[in-house]
Structure formats: structure tokens, C-alpha cells
Coordinates of C-alpha atoms in Angstrom, one line a residue:
M28 CA -3.5 -36.0 -4.0
N29 CA 0.0 -34.8 -3.3
S30 CA 1.2 -31.6 -4.9
P31 CA 3.6 -32.1 -7.8
I32 CA 7.3 -31.9 -6.9
M33 CA 8.8 -28.5 -7.7
I34 CA 12.1 -28.6 -9.4
A35 CA 13.6 -25.2 -8.9
C36 CA 16.0 -25.0 -11.8
A37 CA 18.7 -22.3 -12.0
H38 CA 21.4 -21.7 -14.6
G39 CA 24.3 -22.5 -12.3
T40 CA 27.4 -20.5 -11.3
S41 CA 30.9 -21.0 -10.0
N42 CA 30.4 -17.9 -7.8
T43 CA 30.1 -18.9 -4.2
Q44 CA 27.9 -16.0 -3.2
G45 CA 25.7 -16.4 -6.3
A46 CA 25.2 -20.1 -5.5
A47 CA 24.4 -19.3 -1.9
E48 CA 21.8 -16.7 -3.0
V49 CA 20.0 -19.2 -5.3
N50 CA 20.0 -21.8 -2.6
A51 CA 18.5 -19.3 -0.2
L52 CA 15.8 -18.6 -2.8
R53 CA 14.9 -22.3 -2.8
D54 CA 14.7 -22.2 1.0
A55 CA 12.5 -19.2 0.9
I56 CA 10.1 -21.0 -1.6
A57 CA 9.9 -24.0 0.7
A58 CA 9.3 -21.7 3.7
L59 CA 6.4 -20.0 2.0
R60 CA 4.8 -23.4 1.1
P61 CA 5.4 -25.9 3.9
G62 CA 5.1 -29.5 2.7
L63 CA 6.0 -28.7 -0.9
D64 CA 8.9 -30.9 -2.1
V65 CA 11.3 -28.3 -3.6
R66 CA 14.3 -29.9 -5.4
E67 CA 17.6 -28.4 -6.7
A68 CA 18.6 -28.6 -10.4
Y69 CA 20.8 -26.7 -12.9
V70 CA 21.2 -26.4 -16.7
D71 CA 24.9 -25.5 -16.6
V72 CA 28.0 -25.3 -14.4
Q73 CA 26.6 -26.9 -11.3
Q74 CA 25.2 -30.2 -10.2
P75 CA 22.7 -31.9 -10.0
D76 CA 21.9 -31.6 -13.7
L77 CA 18.3 -31.1 -14.5
V78 CA 18.2 -34.2 -16.8
D79 CA 19.4 -36.4 -13.9
V80 CA 17.0 -34.8 -11.4
V81 CA 14.0 -35.5 -13.7
A82 CA 15.2 -39.0 -14.4
G83 CA 15.5 -39.7 -10.7
L84 CA 12.0 -38.7 -9.7
P85 CA 10.0 -41.3 -7.8
E86 CA 7.9 -43.5 -10.0
G87 CA 4.4 -42.2 -10.5
E88 CA 5.2 -38.7 -9.1
S89 CA 4.5 -35.6 -11.2
A90 CA 6.7 -32.6 -11.2
V91 CA 6.8 -29.0 -12.3
V92 CA 10.1 -27.4 -13.4
V93 CA 10.2 -23.8 -12.4
P94 CA 13.0 -21.9 -14.2
L95 CA 14.8 -19.6 -11.8
L96 CA 15.6 -17.5 -14.9
L97 CA 14.4 -14.1 -15.8
S98 CA 13.3 -14.6 -19.4
V99 CA 12.5 -17.2 -22.1
G100 CA 15.7 -18.3 -23.8
Y101 CA 17.6 -21.4 -24.9
H102 CA 17.6 -23.0 -21.5
V103 CA 13.9 -22.7 -21.2
K104 CA 13.0 -23.6 -24.8
V105 CA 15.5 -26.4 -25.2
D106 CA 17.1 -27.7 -22.0
I107 CA 14.0 -27.5 -19.8
A108 CA 11.6 -28.4 -22.5
R109 CA 13.6 -31.6 -23.4
A110 CA 13.8 -32.6 -19.7
V111 CA 10.1 -32.2 -19.3
K112 CA 9.3 -34.1 -22.5
S113 CA 11.3 -37.0 -21.3
R114 CA 9.1 -37.5 -18.2
P115 CA 5.4 -38.0 -18.7
G116 CA 3.3 -36.2 -16.1
S117 CA 5.8 -33.4 -15.7
A118 CA 5.4 -29.8 -16.9
A119 CA 7.5 -26.6 -17.2
A120 CA 6.4 -23.3 -15.6
A121 CA 7.1 -19.9 -17.0
P122 CA 10.3 -18.1 -16.1
L123 CA 10.3 -15.5 -13.3
G124 CA 10.3 -12.5 -15.7
P125 CA 9.1 -10.2 -17.0
D126 CA 6.9 -9.2 -14.0
P127 CA 6.0 -5.7 -12.7
R128 CA 7.3 -6.7 -9.3
L129 CA 10.8 -7.2 -10.8
A130 CA 10.6 -3.7 -12.2
E131 CA 9.7 -2.4 -8.7
L132 CA 12.7 -4.4 -7.3
L133 CA 15.0 -2.8 -10.0
D134 CA 13.7 0.6 -9.0
Q135 CA 14.5 -0.2 -5.4
R136 CA 18.0 -1.2 -6.3
L137 CA 18.5 2.0 -8.3
R138 CA 17.3 4.0 -5.3
E139 CA 19.6 2.1 -3.0
A140 CA 22.5 3.1 -5.4
G141 CA 21.5 6.8 -5.2
V142 CA 20.5 7.1 -8.8
T143 CA 18.9 10.5 -9.6
D144 CA 16.6 11.6 -12.4
N145 CA 19.6 13.1 -14.2
D146 CA 21.3 9.8 -14.6
V147 CA 20.9 7.5 -17.7
I148 CA 20.3 3.8 -17.2
V149 CA 21.4 0.7 -19.0
L150 CA 19.1 -2.2 -18.2
A151 CA 21.7 -5.1 -18.4
A152 CA 20.4 -8.6 -19.0
A153 CA 22.3 -11.8 -19.6
G154 CA 21.2 -12.1 -23.2
S155 CA 20.1 -15.0 -25.4
S156 CA 20.0 -16.0 -29.1
N157 CA 16.3 -16.6 -28.7
P158 CA 14.4 -13.4 -29.8
N159 CA 11.7 -14.0 -27.2
A160 CA 14.3 -13.3 -24.5
A161 CA 14.9 -9.8 -25.9
K162 CA 11.1 -9.2 -26.0
S163 CA 10.9 -10.2 -22.4
V164 CA 13.6 -7.7 -21.4
E165 CA 12.0 -4.9 -23.5
E166 CA 8.7 -5.6 -21.7
L167 CA 10.5 -5.3 -18.4
L168 CA 12.1 -2.1 -19.6
G169 CA 8.7 -0.7 -20.3
Q170 CA 7.5 -1.6 -16.8
L171 CA 10.6 0.2 -15.3
Q172 CA 10.0 3.2 -17.5
Q173 CA 6.6 3.6 -15.9
L174 CA 8.3 4.0 -12.5
R175 CA 11.2 6.3 -13.5
S176 CA 11.7 9.2 -15.8
N177 CA 15.3 8.4 -16.7
R178 CA 16.6 7.8 -20.2
M179 CA 16.9 4.0 -20.4
V180 CA 18.1 1.4 -22.9
A181 CA 18.2 -2.4 -22.7
A182 CA 21.5 -4.2 -23.3
Y183 CA 22.9 -7.7 -23.1
G184 CA 25.9 -9.6 -21.7
A185 CA 26.0 -12.0 -24.6
S186 CA 24.2 -13.3 -27.7
A187 CA 22.1 -10.2 -28.4
K188 CA 22.7 -6.5 -29.2
P189 CA 23.5 -3.9 -28.1
S190 CA 26.1 -5.2 -25.8
V191 CA 26.4 -3.6 -22.3
P192 CA 29.7 -1.8 -23.1
D193 CA 28.2 -0.5 -26.4
A194 CA 25.1 0.8 -24.6
V195 CA 27.2 2.5 -21.9
A196 CA 29.4 4.2 -24.6
M197 CA 26.4 5.4 -26.5
L198 CA 24.8 7.0 -23.4
R199 CA 28.2 8.4 -22.3
E200 CA 28.4 10.2 -25.7
E201 CA 24.9 11.5 -25.2
L202 CA 25.8 12.9 -21.8
E203 CA 28.8 14.6 -23.2
G204 CA 26.8 16.2 -25.9
G205 CA 28.2 14.1 -28.7
A206 CA 26.4 12.4 -31.7
G207 CA 22.9 11.3 -30.9
A208 CA 22.5 13.6 -28.0
G209 CA 19.5 15.9 -27.7
E210 CA 15.8 15.7 -27.9
S211 CA 15.7 12.6 -30.2
A212 CA 17.9 10.7 -27.7
G213 CA 15.6 11.5 -24.7
A214 CA 16.8 15.1 -23.9
V215 CA 19.1 13.9 -21.0
D216 CA 20.6 16.5 -18.8
V217 CA 24.4 16.9 -19.2
G218 CA 26.2 16.1 -16.0
G219 CA 24.3 12.9 -15.1
R220 CA 26.0 9.5 -14.7
V221 CA 25.7 6.3 -16.7
V222 CA 24.2 3.6 -14.5
I223 CA 23.9 -0.1 -15.1
A224 CA 20.8 -1.7 -13.6
S225 CA 21.7 -5.3 -13.1
Y226 CA 18.8 -7.4 -14.3
L227 CA 20.5 -10.5 -13.1
L228 CA 19.4 -12.9 -10.4
A229 CA 22.6 -13.2 -8.4
P230 CA 26.4 -12.5 -8.5
G231 CA 28.3 -14.5 -11.1
H232 CA 30.1 -14.2 -14.4
F233 CA 27.7 -11.8 -16.1
H234 CA 27.5 -9.5 -13.1
D235 CA 31.3 -9.5 -12.8
Q236 CA 31.5 -8.3 -16.4
L237 CA 29.2 -5.3 -15.7
A238 CA 32.0 -3.7 -13.6
K239 CA 34.2 -3.7 -16.7
A240 CA 31.6 -2.0 -19.0
G241 CA 32.6 1.6 -18.2
A242 CA 29.6 2.8 -16.2
D243 CA 29.7 5.1 -13.2
V244 CA 27.4 2.9 -11.1
V245 CA 26.4 -0.7 -11.2
T246 CA 23.5 -1.8 -9.0
E247 CA 23.3 -5.0 -7.1
P248 CA 21.5 -8.1 -8.6
L249 CA 17.9 -8.9 -7.7
L250 CA 18.6 -11.4 -4.9
P251 CA 18.2 -11.4 -2.0
S252 CA 14.5 -10.5 -2.1
P253 CA 11.3 -12.3 -1.0
V254 CA 9.7 -11.2 -4.2
L255 CA 11.5 -13.9 -6.2
A256 CA 10.1 -16.7 -4.0
E257 CA 6.6 -15.3 -4.3
I258 CA 6.8 -15.1 -8.1
A259 CA 8.3 -18.7 -8.3
L260 CA 5.4 -20.1 -6.4
E261 CA 2.9 -18.2 -8.6
R262 CA 4.6 -19.7 -11.7
Y263 CA 4.4 -23.2 -10.1
D264 CA 0.7 -22.8 -9.2
A265 CA -0.2 -21.6 -12.8
A266 CA 1.6 -24.7 -14.2
V267 CA -0.2 -27.0 -11.8
A268 CA -3.6 -25.5 -12.7
K269 CA -2.9 -26.0 -16.4
M270 CA -1.9 -29.6 -15.8
K271 CA -5.3 -30.2 -14.1
E272 CA -7.3 -28.4 -16.8
T273 CA -5.9 -30.5 -19.6
P274 CA -7.3 -33.9 -18.6
A275 CA -10.6 -32.3 -17.4
K276 CA -11.4 -31.3 -21.0
A277 CA -10.8 -34.8 -22.4
P278 CA -14.2 -36.3 -21.3
E279 CA -16.1 -33.5 -23.1
V280 CA -14.3 -34.4 -26.3
E281 CA -15.0 -38.1 -25.8
R282 CA -18.7 -37.5 -25.2
A283 CA -19.0 -35.3 -28.2
A284 CA -17.2 -37.7 -30.5
P285 CA -19.8 -40.5 -30.7
A286 CA -22.5 -38.0 -31.7
A287 CA -20.3 -36.6 -34.4
A288 CA -19.3 -40.0 -35.6
A289 CA -22.8 -41.6 -35.5
P290 CA -24.1 -42.7 -38.8
A291 CA -26.7 -40.4 -40.4
G292 CA -30.3 -41.6 -39.8
P293 CA -33.5 -40.6 -41.6
E294 CA -33.9 -36.9 -41.9
P295 CA -36.3 -35.5 -39.3
E296 CA -39.8 -34.7 -40.5
T297 CA -39.3 -31.1 -39.6
Q298 CA -36.8 -30.8 -42.4
E299 CA -38.0 -30.1 -46.0
G300 CA -37.9 -33.8 -47.2
G301 CA -39.8 -35.1 -44.1
F302 CA -42.5 -32.4 -44.5
F303 CA -43.3 -33.5 -48.1
K304 CA -43.4 -37.2 -47.0
A305 CA -45.9 -36.4 -44.3
V306 CA -48.1 -34.5 -46.7
R307 CA -48.0 -37.4 -49.1
R308 CA -49.0 -39.9 -46.4
F309 CA -51.9 -37.6 -45.4
V310 CA -53.2 -37.3 -48.9
T311 CA -52.9 -41.0 -49.6
K312 CA -54.9 -41.9 -46.4
Y313 CA -57.8 -39.4 -46.6
F314 CA -58.0 -38.9 -50.4
P315 CA -57.3 -42.3 -51.9
R316 CA -57.2 -42.6 -55.7

């Protein structure tokens, strides 16, 4: 049986470098899994649109949509979910984040930018109106906090609060000894810098906005990195395994159903009613009236 087609679905961007980075990620996925059919799709800005890609799948072929996105949000819960629902035999994998390896990659980007323990960090995500997206970012923040001792807060480019500029301003005030500074704010050392850790996949609109948020340093996005391709394949494999498990359980239900639906027969003689009937037959046979 052939492996399901992987539809590697990204958000889409008009940024040439960002688009190239995402295409390189698809190439890296295909290189790690020779023979796997990896297809391109987007939920916004770029073509081909995910809906068209799903509709154009060969008849009888199954597929798994792998979101090249960092958290659960509208595009995962609505756009991708609708596309998958429109095609029987297809499934959606989990997004790339959160994952401890992404926290390690963020730590690497911070080290590459020369961030010290005295600096304060804004973990900047794209943002979503879906509350689960914020939970994913907070989980990733917790994973990053296990790797670094810096004062950190999560912030968002859109649709969630605090915004990145607001978070930068708050931490700047703490560093300067203003309101909110001190032990309750994390006891940051005066003299450090405000750093934005870009929790974004590639260059594009949201990453461009980070440069305008007032921080001293902005790290590079997560791509390029082989880690993303490895995670994408793991998400694909998990979805394929789940697809195989679902039909495997059906026969057990079907076998159990007839027994549950069978009409009730005479009560076994081991039950209370059967016991007294047996005694009655014994007495009648050996002690007739």
C-alpha cells in the first residue's frame, strides 16, 4: 500500500525569501523520506490554494495535510479542517509547535544574536483569535524558560494580547526601573537589552513588523533548520498511524454488536431462578406425590 500523499500546507507570503525558505523546507522533507509524494499548498496569499490541491488529488488516493504552522489557530481549525472534511480518506496532522526542539532552536537563535542573561526577552508569535494558539505559545515559552534564565514574556503580532510593541514597552520600563520593575517582575538587571525572539517560521509581514516594535535586538526566524523537516515528518507519521488505527477498531465493535443485540434466552441454571427450577425437577422425579 502506498503512503498517503503529504500536503505540506503553509500560510503563504509575498516575501520572496520567506517563500523560498518554505519551499526549501518541503524539499528537505522529501529528501528525508525518498518516495513520499510531498505537495505544495497554502491557506492565504500564495497559490496553489489548499482547497484546490485537495480537490485535485488522484481518485482513490489518501492524503495527510501537515500544517507548516507553529500553533493551532484559525487556519488549522477552520481552513485545514474544512479541506480535509471535503475529501474522504484524508486527515490533518498537528502543527509543528509547540515542541521542545523548537525551544532549543529559539535558544540557538538567541545565542547567535549574542543575547546574555541580563537581557529580557519577548517571545513574538504571529497571534490568533483562537485561545488554543496562545496556550501553544505559552507552552513553548515554558520550554524555552527551562533552557534560559532570562525574564521572558510571550506577545503577539495580531489578534491576541499583549501585542509585541506593548510587551517591549513593558520590559523597557522594567529595565529602566519604572513601574512594575523589581522582584515581582522577575528581578531583571538594569542595563540589559530588550530582545525579541522571533517565533516565526520565515521572513514575511509579521517578521518585518518586529523591527518596528522598539526592541534592541530581533532574532532571525526559525528557518532554515533541519529540525522543522524532522518535526513535519513526525506529525505526518502520527496522523497516518491514527488513520490506520481507526478502521482496525471497527471489526471489534461489529463482533461485539451481535452479542449485545441478541435476544435474551432462558436464564442459565446457575442463576437463582434456574437453581430453584432444578431443585423442583429433582424433587418431582425422586419424591413424587
